[in-house]
mmCIF file of C-alpha atoms and ligand atoms in Angstrom:
data_model
loop_
_atom_site.group_PDB
_atom_site.id
_atom_site.type_symbol
_atom_site.label_atom_id
_atom_site.label_comp_id
_atom_site.label_asym_id
_atom_site.label_seq_id
_atom_site.Cartn_x
_atom_site.Cartn_y
_atom_site.Cartn_z
ATOM 1 C CA MET G 26 82.476 12.393 -37.136
ATOM 2 C CA ASN G 27 84.112 15.683 -38.842
ATOM 3 C CA LYS G 28 82.637 15.523 -42.500
ATOM 4 C CA ASN G 29 84.967 16.768 -45.365
ATOM 5 C CA LYS G 30 83.522 19.464 -47.497
ATOM 6 C CA VAL G 31 83.502 18.382 -51.145
ATOM 7 C CA ILE G 32 82.551 20.333 -54.271
ATOM 8 C CA VAL G 33 82.468 18.024 -57.181
ATOM 9 C CA VAL G 34 82.268 19.984 -60.844
ATOM 10 C CA GLY G 35 81.400 17.490 -63.320
ATOM 11 C CA SER G 36 78.769 15.576 -65.771
ATOM 12 C CA THR G 37 75.697 14.055 -65.153
ATOM 13 C CA ASN G 38 74.448 11.109 -67.631
ATOM 14 C CA VAL G 39 71.621 8.999 -68.224
ATOM 15 C CA ASP G 40 73.156 5.540 -68.641
ATOM 16 C CA LYS G 41 71.830 2.622 -70.861
ATOM 17 C CA PHE G 42 73.374 -0.930 -69.957
ATOM 18 C CA LEU G 43 73.650 -3.623 -72.411
ATOM 19 C CA ASN G 44 74.736 -6.714 -71.056
ATOM 20 C CA VAL G 45 76.467 -9.383 -73.680
ATOM 21 C CA LYS G 46 78.397 -12.524 -73.449
ATOM 22 C CA ARG G 47 81.247 -10.919 -75.435
ATOM 23 C CA PHE G 48 81.962 -7.373 -77.198
ATOM 24 C CA PRO G 49 80.931 -7.533 -80.717
ATOM 25 C CA LYS G 50 83.584 -7.551 -83.515
ATOM 26 C CA PRO G 51 83.472 -4.594 -86.126
ATOM 27 C CA GLY G 52 80.598 -5.295 -88.526
ATOM 28 C CA GLU G 53 79.084 -7.976 -86.210
ATOM 29 C CA THR G 54 75.545 -8.318 -84.934
ATOM 30 C CA LEU G 55 74.912 -9.837 -81.569
ATOM 31 C CA HIS G 56 72.052 -10.493 -79.216
ATOM 32 C CA ILE G 57 72.018 -8.863 -75.843
ATOM 33 C CA ASN G 58 71.353 -10.961 -72.565
ATOM 34 C CA GLN G 59 69.088 -8.112 -71.034
ATOM 35 C CA ALA G 60 67.646 -4.895 -72.417
ATOM 36 C CA GLN G 61 67.734 -2.593 -69.318
ATOM 37 C CA ARG G 62 66.042 0.726 -68.258
ATOM 38 C CA GLU G 63 67.901 4.041 -67.625
ATOM 39 C CA PHE G 64 70.151 4.480 -64.826
ATOM 40 C CA GLY G 65 71.721 7.423 -63.224
ATOM 41 C CA GLY G 66 75.497 7.872 -64.384
ATOM 42 C CA GLY G 67 78.018 10.254 -65.701
ATOM 43 C CA LYS G 68 81.630 10.519 -64.033
ATOM 44 C CA GLY G 69 80.803 13.646 -62.030
ATOM 45 C CA ALA G 70 77.394 12.528 -60.784
ATOM 46 C CA ASN G 71 78.726 9.029 -59.856
ATOM 47 C CA GLN G 72 81.950 10.722 -57.790
ATOM 48 C CA ALA G 73 79.276 12.968 -56.126
ATOM 49 C CA ILE G 74 76.871 10.032 -55.356
ATOM 50 C CA ALA G 75 80.014 8.280 -53.990
ATOM 51 C CA ALA G 76 81.037 11.243 -51.921
ATOM 52 C CA GLY G 77 77.534 11.712 -50.398
ATOM 53 C CA ARG G 78 76.918 8.108 -49.632
ATOM 54 C CA LEU G 79 80.420 7.747 -48.032
ATOM 55 C CA ALA G 80 79.666 10.724 -45.685
ATOM 56 C CA ALA G 81 81.256 13.776 -47.090
ATOM 57 C CA ASP G 82 79.313 17.081 -47.036
ATOM 58 C CA THR G 83 78.877 17.121 -50.833
ATOM 59 C CA THR G 84 77.838 20.069 -53.283
ATOM 60 C CA PHE G 85 77.694 18.970 -56.866
ATOM 61 C CA ILE G 86 78.069 21.553 -59.718
ATOM 62 C CA SER G 87 76.714 20.088 -63.067
ATOM 63 C CA LYS G 88 74.207 20.947 -65.981
ATOM 64 C CA VAL G 89 71.554 18.897 -67.376
ATOM 65 C CA GLY G 90 68.721 19.394 -70.148
ATOM 66 C CA THR G 91 65.170 20.524 -69.858
ATOM 67 C CA ASP G 92 64.237 17.157 -71.028
ATOM 68 C CA GLY G 93 63.528 15.947 -67.630
ATOM 69 C CA ASN G 94 65.553 12.802 -68.403
ATOM 70 C CA ALA G 95 67.713 13.471 -65.231
ATOM 71 C CA GLN G 96 64.815 14.179 -62.866
ATOM 72 C CA PHE G 97 65.323 10.724 -61.311
ATOM 73 C CA ILE G 98 69.008 11.162 -60.842
ATOM 74 C CA ILE G 99 68.534 14.562 -59.281
ATOM 75 C CA GLU G 100 66.121 12.832 -56.715
ATOM 76 C CA ASP G 101 68.797 10.140 -56.057
ATOM 77 C CA PHE G 102 71.286 13.028 -55.116
ATOM 78 C CA ALA G 103 68.931 14.382 -52.538
ATOM 79 C CA LYS G 104 68.588 10.912 -51.163
ATOM 80 C CA ALA G 105 72.576 10.882 -50.920
ATOM 81 C CA GLN G 106 72.331 14.209 -48.937
ATOM 82 C CA ILE G 107 74.206 16.123 -52.040
ATOM 83 C CA ASN G 108 73.402 19.746 -52.133
ATOM 84 C CA THR G 109 71.538 20.131 -55.605
ATOM 85 C CA ASN G 110 71.385 23.905 -55.510
ATOM 86 C CA TYR G 111 74.166 24.233 -58.169
ATOM 87 C CA ILE G 112 72.671 21.921 -60.818
ATOM 88 C CA LEU G 113 72.072 24.208 -63.900
ATOM 89 C CA ILE G 114 69.852 23.732 -66.794
ATOM 90 C CA SER G 115 70.745 24.114 -70.506
ATOM 91 C CA GLU G 116 67.947 25.437 -72.746
ATOM 92 C CA ASP G 117 69.756 24.218 -75.683
ATOM 93 C CA GLU G 118 71.021 20.544 -75.223
ATOM 94 C CA GLU G 119 69.543 17.728 -73.574
ATOM 95 C CA THR G 120 71.096 15.702 -70.711
ATOM 96 C CA GLY G 121 74.243 13.758 -71.385
ATOM 97 C CA GLN G 122 73.627 10.004 -72.175
ATOM 98 C CA ALA G 123 75.972 7.111 -71.902
ATOM 99 C CA PHE G 124 75.859 3.604 -73.865
ATOM 100 C CA ILE G 125 77.557 0.965 -71.683
ATOM 101 C CA THR G 126 78.253 -2.654 -72.791
ATOM 102 C CA VAL G 127 79.313 -4.977 -70.067
ATOM 103 C CA ASN G 128 80.763 -8.533 -71.054
ATOM 104 C CA GLU G 129 80.620 -11.663 -68.822
ATOM 105 C CA GLU G 130 83.882 -10.888 -67.619
ATOM 106 C CA GLY G 131 82.462 -7.768 -66.081
ATOM 107 C CA GLN G 132 84.688 -5.615 -68.491
ATOM 108 C CA ASN G 133 82.983 -2.350 -70.368
ATOM 109 C CA THR G 134 82.974 -0.257 -73.069
ATOM 110 C CA ILE G 135 81.268 3.209 -72.900
ATOM 111 C CA LEU G 136 80.356 5.519 -75.534
ATOM 112 C CA VAL G 137 79.054 9.153 -74.270
ATOM 113 C CA TYR G 138 77.164 11.862 -75.554
ATOM 114 C CA GLY G 139 78.039 14.979 -73.952
ATOM 115 C CA GLY G 140 74.828 17.022 -74.532
ATOM 116 C CA ALA G 141 74.138 19.573 -71.734
ATOM 117 C CA ASN G 142 77.608 18.577 -69.886
ATOM 118 C CA MET G 143 79.382 20.266 -72.576
ATOM 119 C CA THR G 144 77.623 23.789 -72.346
ATOM 120 C CA LEU G 145 78.712 24.102 -68.617
ATOM 121 C CA SER G 146 80.993 27.356 -69.204
ATOM 122 C CA ALA G 147 83.518 28.984 -67.114
ATOM 123 C CA THR G 148 81.214 31.596 -66.558
ATOM 124 C CA ASP G 149 78.705 29.057 -65.043
ATOM 125 C CA VAL G 150 81.261 28.046 -62.505
ATOM 126 C CA ASP G 151 82.368 31.489 -61.845
ATOM 127 C CA LYS G 152 78.894 32.616 -61.197
ATOM 128 C CA ASN G 153 78.566 30.019 -58.600
ATOM 129 C CA LYS G 154 81.787 30.415 -56.695
ATOM 130 C CA GLU G 155 80.359 31.012 -53.509
ATOM 131 C CA ALA G 156 79.884 27.352 -53.357
ATOM 132 C CA PHE G 157 83.860 26.985 -52.966
ATOM 133 C CA SER G 158 84.805 29.132 -50.079
ATOM 134 C CA ASP G 159 84.948 26.890 -47.153
ATOM 135 C CA ALA G 160 85.441 23.485 -49.120
ATOM 136 C CA ASP G 161 88.375 20.989 -48.271
ATOM 137 C CA TYR G 162 88.429 19.514 -51.981
ATOM 138 C CA VAL G 163 87.200 20.624 -55.394
ATOM 139 C CA VAL G 164 87.056 17.373 -57.743
ATOM 140 C CA ALA G 165 86.534 17.390 -61.525
ATOM 141 C CA GLN G 166 86.918 14.546 -64.523
ATOM 142 C CA LEU G 167 86.841 15.278 -68.108
ATOM 143 C CA GLU G 168 83.256 15.016 -69.324
ATOM 144 C CA ILE G 169 82.902 19.065 -69.309
ATOM 145 C CA PRO G 170 84.608 21.452 -70.939
ATOM 146 C CA ILE G 171 88.377 22.117 -69.827
ATOM 147 C CA GLU G 172 87.662 25.840 -69.412
ATOM 148 C CA ALA G 173 85.158 24.990 -66.817
ATOM 149 C CA ILE G 174 87.447 22.914 -64.827
ATOM 150 C CA GLU G 175 90.298 25.395 -64.942
ATOM 151 C CA GLN G 176 88.083 28.138 -63.661
ATOM 152 C CA ALA G 177 86.805 25.760 -60.782
ATOM 153 C CA PHE G 178 90.476 25.124 -59.757
ATOM 154 C CA LYS G 179 91.299 28.722 -59.800
ATOM 155 C CA ILE G 180 88.772 29.575 -57.609
ATOM 156 C CA ALA G 181 89.652 26.723 -55.496
ATOM 157 C CA ARG G 182 93.476 27.835 -55.528
ATOM 158 C CA GLU G 183 92.156 31.328 -54.372
ATOM 159 C CA HIS G 184 90.526 29.780 -51.637
ATOM 160 C CA LYS G 185 93.569 27.363 -50.696
ATOM 161 C CA VAL G 186 91.025 24.441 -51.367
ATOM 162 C CA THR G 187 92.825 21.056 -52.465
ATOM 163 C CA THR G 188 92.148 20.333 -56.143
ATOM 164 C CA VAL G 189 91.625 16.767 -57.376
ATOM 165 C CA LEU G 190 91.809 15.843 -61.069
ATOM 166 C CA ASN G 191 90.464 12.394 -62.556
ATOM 167 C CA PRO G 192 91.640 12.579 -66.190
ATOM 168 C CA ALA G 193 88.734 10.417 -67.430
ATOM 169 C CA PRO G 194 88.044 9.607 -69.970
ATOM 170 C CA ALA G 195 91.484 9.670 -71.301
ATOM 171 C CA VAL G 196 92.176 12.843 -73.335
ATOM 172 C CA GLU G 197 95.415 15.080 -73.622
ATOM 173 C CA LEU G 198 95.235 18.255 -71.490
ATOM 174 C CA PRO G 199 96.814 21.581 -71.567
ATOM 175 C CA LYS G 200 99.553 22.090 -68.825
ATOM 176 C CA SER G 201 97.466 25.025 -67.879
ATOM 177 C CA LEU G 202 94.980 22.610 -66.039
ATOM 178 C CA LEU G 203 97.697 19.972 -64.785
ATOM 179 C CA SER G 204 99.694 22.934 -63.040
ATOM 180 C CA LEU G 205 96.235 23.938 -61.158
ATOM 181 C CA THR G 206 96.203 20.105 -59.816
ATOM 182 C CA ASP G 207 97.070 19.152 -56.431
ATOM 183 C CA ILE G 208 96.245 15.275 -56.616
ATOM 184 C CA ILE G 209 96.109 13.262 -59.821
ATOM 185 C CA ILE G 210 93.939 10.205 -60.073
ATOM 186 C CA PRO G 211 94.254 8.488 -63.461
ATOM 187 C CA ASN G 212 93.742 5.021 -64.197
ATOM 188 C CA GLU G 213 96.704 3.368 -66.115
ATOM 189 C CA THR G 214 95.447 4.103 -69.651
ATOM 190 C CA GLU G 215 94.848 7.784 -68.579
ATOM 191 C CA ALA G 216 98.310 7.785 -66.871
ATOM 192 C CA GLU G 217 99.947 6.510 -70.238
ATOM 193 C CA LEU G 218 98.252 8.800 -72.575
ATOM 194 C CA LEU G 219 99.120 11.940 -70.511
ATOM 195 C CA SER G 220 102.724 10.828 -69.765
ATOM 196 C CA GLY G 221 103.408 9.385 -73.095
ATOM 197 C CA ILE G 222 105.004 6.619 -71.011
ATOM 198 C CA SER G 223 103.730 3.048 -71.336
ATOM 199 C CA ILE G 224 103.604 1.212 -67.776
ATOM 200 C CA HIS G 225 104.770 -2.280 -67.810
ATOM 201 C CA SER G 226 107.504 -2.572 -65.154
ATOM 202 C CA GLU G 227 108.223 -0.747 -61.862
ATOM 203 C CA LYS G 228 110.859 1.544 -63.800
ATOM 204 C CA ASN G 229 108.101 2.978 -65.879
ATOM 205 C CA MET G 230 105.660 3.432 -63.035
ATOM 206 C CA HIS G 231 108.623 5.777 -61.441
ATOM 207 C CA GLN G 232 108.949 7.401 -64.738
ATOM 208 C CA THR G 233 105.293 8.141 -65.022
ATOM 209 C CA VAL G 234 104.939 9.341 -61.526
ATOM 210 C CA ALA G 235 108.015 11.542 -61.809
ATOM 211 C CA TYR G 236 106.286 13.106 -65.162
ATOM 212 C CA PHE G 237 103.385 14.262 -62.842
ATOM 213 C CA LEU G 238 105.515 15.389 -60.035
ATOM 214 C CA ASN G 239 107.782 17.376 -62.276
ATOM 215 C CA LEU G 240 104.537 19.260 -63.392
ATOM 216 C CA GLY G 241 104.033 20.562 -59.747
ATOM 217 C CA ILE G 242 101.330 17.831 -58.985
ATOM 218 C CA SER G 243 101.939 16.866 -55.283
ATOM 219 C CA THR G 244 100.132 13.870 -55.232
ATOM 220 C CA VAL G 245 99.830 10.973 -57.603
ATOM 221 C CA LEU G 246 97.462 7.774 -57.276
ATOM 222 C CA ILE G 247 97.305 5.571 -60.286
ATOM 223 C CA THR G 248 94.446 3.330 -60.026
ATOM 224 C CA LEU G 249 95.089 -0.166 -61.432
ATOM 225 C CA GLY G 250 91.936 -2.147 -61.465
ATOM 226 C CA GLU G 251 92.086 -5.533 -59.701
ATOM 227 C CA GLN G 252 95.815 -4.846 -58.482
ATOM 228 C CA GLY G 253 95.027 -1.895 -56.500
ATOM 229 C CA THR G 254 96.388 1.626 -56.322
ATOM 230 C CA TYR G 255 100.037 3.016 -56.805
ATOM 231 C CA TYR G 256 100.453 5.948 -54.468
ATOM 232 C CA ALA G 257 103.396 8.508 -54.711
ATOM 233 C CA THR G 258 104.559 11.952 -53.665
ATOM 234 C CA LYS G 259 108.192 13.614 -53.638
ATOM 235 C CA ASN G 260 109.052 11.609 -50.609
ATOM 236 C CA GLU G 261 107.516 8.306 -50.918
ATOM 237 C CA ALA G 262 105.898 5.687 -53.054
ATOM 238 C CA LYS G 263 103.809 2.554 -52.317
ATOM 239 C CA MET G 264 101.563 -0.009 -54.084
ATOM 240 C CA ILE G 265 98.354 -0.542 -51.889
ATOM 241 C CA PRO G 266 96.859 -3.753 -53.009
ATOM 242 C CA ALA G 267 92.857 -4.075 -53.994
ATOM 243 C CA CYS G 268 90.753 -6.166 -52.148
ATOM 244 C CA SER G 269 90.546 -9.706 -53.439
ATOM 245 C CA VAL G 270 86.785 -10.104 -54.933
ATOM 246 C CA LYS G 271 84.747 -11.498 -57.778
ATOM 247 C CA ALA G 272 83.948 -8.384 -60.199
ATOM 248 C CA VAL G 273 80.898 -8.678 -62.248
ATOM 249 C CA ASP G 274 80.973 -5.186 -63.564
ATOM 250 C CA THR G 275 83.635 -2.716 -62.958
ATOM 251 C CA THR G 276 81.414 0.406 -64.110
ATOM 252 C CA ALA G 277 81.990 3.240 -61.468
ATOM 253 C CA ALA G 278 84.748 1.590 -59.839
ATOM 254 C CA GLY G 279 86.933 4.522 -60.383
ATOM 255 C CA ASP G 280 84.292 6.927 -59.494
ATOM 256 C CA THR G 281 83.634 5.284 -56.019
ATOM 257 C CA PHE G 282 87.541 5.268 -55.583
ATOM 258 C CA ILE G 283 87.672 9.133 -55.721
ATOM 259 C CA GLY G 284 84.553 9.872 -53.792
ATOM 260 C CA ALA G 285 85.659 7.283 -50.839
ATOM 261 C CA LEU G 286 88.994 9.026 -51.045
ATOM 262 C CA VAL G 287 87.890 12.572 -50.613
ATOM 263 C CA SER G 288 85.455 11.364 -47.871
ATOM 264 C CA GLU G 289 87.990 9.974 -45.987
ATOM 265 C CA LEU G 290 91.229 11.883 -46.347
ATOM 266 C CA LYS G 291 91.928 14.552 -43.864
ATOM 267 C CA PRO G 292 92.489 18.035 -45.205
ATOM 268 C CA ASP G 293 96.294 17.809 -44.152
ATOM 269 C CA LEU G 294 96.464 14.243 -46.276
ATOM 270 C CA SER G 295 98.212 12.740 -43.081
ATOM 271 C CA ASN G 296 96.198 9.614 -43.215
ATOM 272 C CA ILE G 297 96.447 9.043 -47.158
ATOM 273 C CA LYS G 298 97.336 5.481 -46.854
ATOM 274 C CA GLU G 299 94.308 4.612 -44.792
ATOM 275 C CA ALA G 300 92.153 6.812 -46.967
ATOM 276 C CA ILE G 301 93.403 5.005 -50.016
ATOM 277 C CA ILE G 302 92.743 1.400 -48.340
ATOM 278 C CA PHE G 303 89.216 2.767 -47.740
ATOM 279 C CA ALA G 304 88.736 3.977 -51.151
ATOM 280 C CA ASN G 305 89.953 0.302 -52.362
ATOM 281 C CA GLN G 306 87.377 -1.200 -50.032
ATOM 282 C CA ALA G 307 84.507 0.901 -51.314
ATOM 283 C CA SER G 308 85.224 0.379 -55.053
ATOM 284 C CA SER G 309 85.698 -3.523 -54.345
ATOM 285 C CA LEU G 310 82.080 -3.383 -53.388
ATOM 286 C CA THR G 311 81.097 -1.318 -56.506
ATOM 287 C CA VAL G 312 82.713 -3.984 -58.653
ATOM 288 C CA GLN G 313 80.580 -6.785 -57.177
ATOM 289 C CA ARG G 314 77.412 -5.148 -58.190
ATOM 290 C CA LYS G 315 75.920 -4.141 -61.523
ATOM 291 C CA GLY G 316 75.462 -0.629 -62.891
ATOM 292 C CA ALA G 317 76.904 2.644 -61.999
ATOM 293 C CA GLN G 318 75.185 4.880 -59.040
ATOM 294 C CA VAL G 319 73.220 1.781 -58.074
ATOM 295 C CA SER G 320 76.346 -0.152 -57.283
ATOM 296 C CA ILE G 321 77.975 2.701 -55.112
ATOM 297 C CA PRO G 322 78.041 1.831 -51.490
ATOM 298 C CA THR G 323 77.282 3.629 -48.229
ATOM 299 C CA ARG G 324 79.646 4.125 -45.413
ATOM 300 C CA LEU G 325 77.684 1.682 -43.455
ATOM 301 C CA GLU G 326 78.074 -1.062 -46.107
ATOM 302 C CA VAL G 327 81.890 -0.446 -46.327
ATOM 303 C CA GLN G 328 82.102 -0.732 -42.456
ATOM 304 C CA GLU G 329 79.987 -3.913 -42.308
ATOM 305 C CA ALA G 330 81.933 -5.629 -45.006
ATOM 306 C CA TYR G 331 85.665 -4.702 -43.864
ATOM 307 C CA HIS G 332 85.544 -3.858 -40.030
HETATM 308 P P1 ATP B 406 85.997 2.259 -64.275
HETATM 309 O O1 ATP B 406 86.297 3.172 -65.376
HETATM 310 O O2 ATP B 406 85.737 0.900 -64.620
HETATM 311 O O3 ATP B 406 85.172 2.870 -63.263
HETATM 312 P P2 ATP B 406 88.823 2.991 -63.612
HETATM 313 O O4 ATP B 406 89.507 2.364 -64.871
HETATM 314 O O5 ATP B 406 88.787 4.505 -63.559
HETATM 315 O O6 ATP B 406 87.366 2.178 -63.405
HETATM 316 P P3 ATP B 406 90.212 1.160 -61.810
HETATM 317 O O7 ATP B 406 91.615 1.219 -61.868
HETATM 318 O O8 ATP B 406 89.643 0.029 -62.834
HETATM 319 O O9 ATP B 406 89.551 2.397 -62.473
HETATM 320 O O10 ATP B 406 89.611 0.956 -60.406
HETATM 321 C C1 ATP B 406 89.450 1.777 -59.491
HETATM 322 C C2 ATP B 406 89.876 0.895 -58.216
HETATM 323 O O11 ATP B 406 88.779 0.063 -58.213
HETATM 324 C C3 ATP B 406 91.009 -0.061 -58.106
HETATM 325 O O12 ATP B 406 92.083 1.038 -57.534
HETATM 326 C C4 ATP B 406 90.637 -1.042 -57.060
HETATM 327 O O13 ATP B 406 90.726 -0.552 -55.760
HETATM 328 C C5 ATP B 406 89.057 -0.963 -57.383
HETATM 329 N N1 ATP B 406 88.789 -2.109 -58.384
HETATM 330 C C6 ATP B 406 88.614 -2.068 -59.745
HETATM 331 N N2 ATP B 406 88.538 -3.467 -60.082
HETATM 332 C C7 ATP B 406 88.599 -4.344 -59.141
HETATM 333 C C8 ATP B 406 88.453 -5.733 -59.094
HETATM 334 N N3 ATP B 406 88.370 -6.507 -60.097
HETATM 335 N N4 ATP B 406 88.653 -6.277 -57.847
HETATM 336 C C9 ATP B 406 89.003 -5.462 -56.715
HETATM 337 N N5 ATP B 406 88.825 -4.028 -56.729
HETATM 338 C C10 ATP B 406 88.861 -3.539 -57.978
HETATM 339 O O1 RIB B 407 82.643 6.286 -65.194
HETATM 340 C C1 RIB B 407 81.443 5.662 -65.365
HETATM 341 C C2 RIB B 407 80.556 6.457 -66.074
HETATM 342 O O2 RIB B 407 81.269 6.883 -67.190
HETATM 343 C C3 RIB B 407 79.109 5.991 -66.399
HETATM 344 O O3 RIB B 407 78.442 6.354 -65.565
HETATM 345 C C4 RIB B 407 78.976 6.715 -67.855
HETATM 346 O O4 RIB B 407 77.971 7.677 -67.713
HETATM 347 C C5 RIB B 407 80.322 7.696 -68.282
HETATM 348 O O5 RIB B 407 80.365 8.851 -68.045
#
């Protein structure tokens, strides 16, 4: 198999999960079902782990603290065959942290402390630009400073590398970053925040897609949870349904989707619909398991489940 070369630029977090019957109301105290230990997380790290387990040749550019909290995650990167030569250490900030509450329906709420992730600078990225030269995809999310992502995408453009932006968590973005993006993969909430259009009909979906295409982004994939993924370019648009499964915890579903997509997608994008089906299949396995990185499947697991 010809492996894609993928560079992920993004966050590393230590995740703490709280499993509850239902989310608390403001001012309410609730018991948690299970107090859990810490797990590997962070949108960047999850996407890198997904790309690595799903057999892309993966390099991860990220920043952690000197606290050692991320040591076990870095060991997991190595197990997923990820190149960890570009994991930087912040002398001033501790490793990022996320506090994830999951209810009995498998839905989650997440609070994130950026820590060292927010010190990953454009200069850090620039100093490590040799990693980009022969890549197929550069992938980024929004748990690191925008300047670092812009620098990564500028270097990618210089090397004619396809840029993939997952605009999560949802925040407003400068047009300068969107204009450096080739493939954008928001979920419904993120698509609505960026476009200012709320998606409740086919017509709104077309308007949302048109908003991104008019910014010069050539491929738009809007992930819609259990419904699947809406795919659009200037020439075509199509809904690709999700796999029908019982979700227990959707954490990292979007991250798995992205890692799987860039592992499967040919650099000329000619098999994009097949790659989306593969990404839907991979993330359907993630939602059937609890946790973030622990729930991301290997390529063999996807093949055994769906072929
Ligand atoms: P999260 O923030 O929970 O990681 P997200 O909001 O970024 O996820 P979603 O749109 O919820 O992303 O999910 C990404 C993909 O995961 C979907 O396109 C779909 O293929 C798959 N998926 C998510 N939820 C389900 C589900 N309940 N059943 C089957 N597949 C699912
Ligand atoms: O997308 C899931 C991730 O979001 C979690 O692992 C958590 O760290 C937050 O960054």
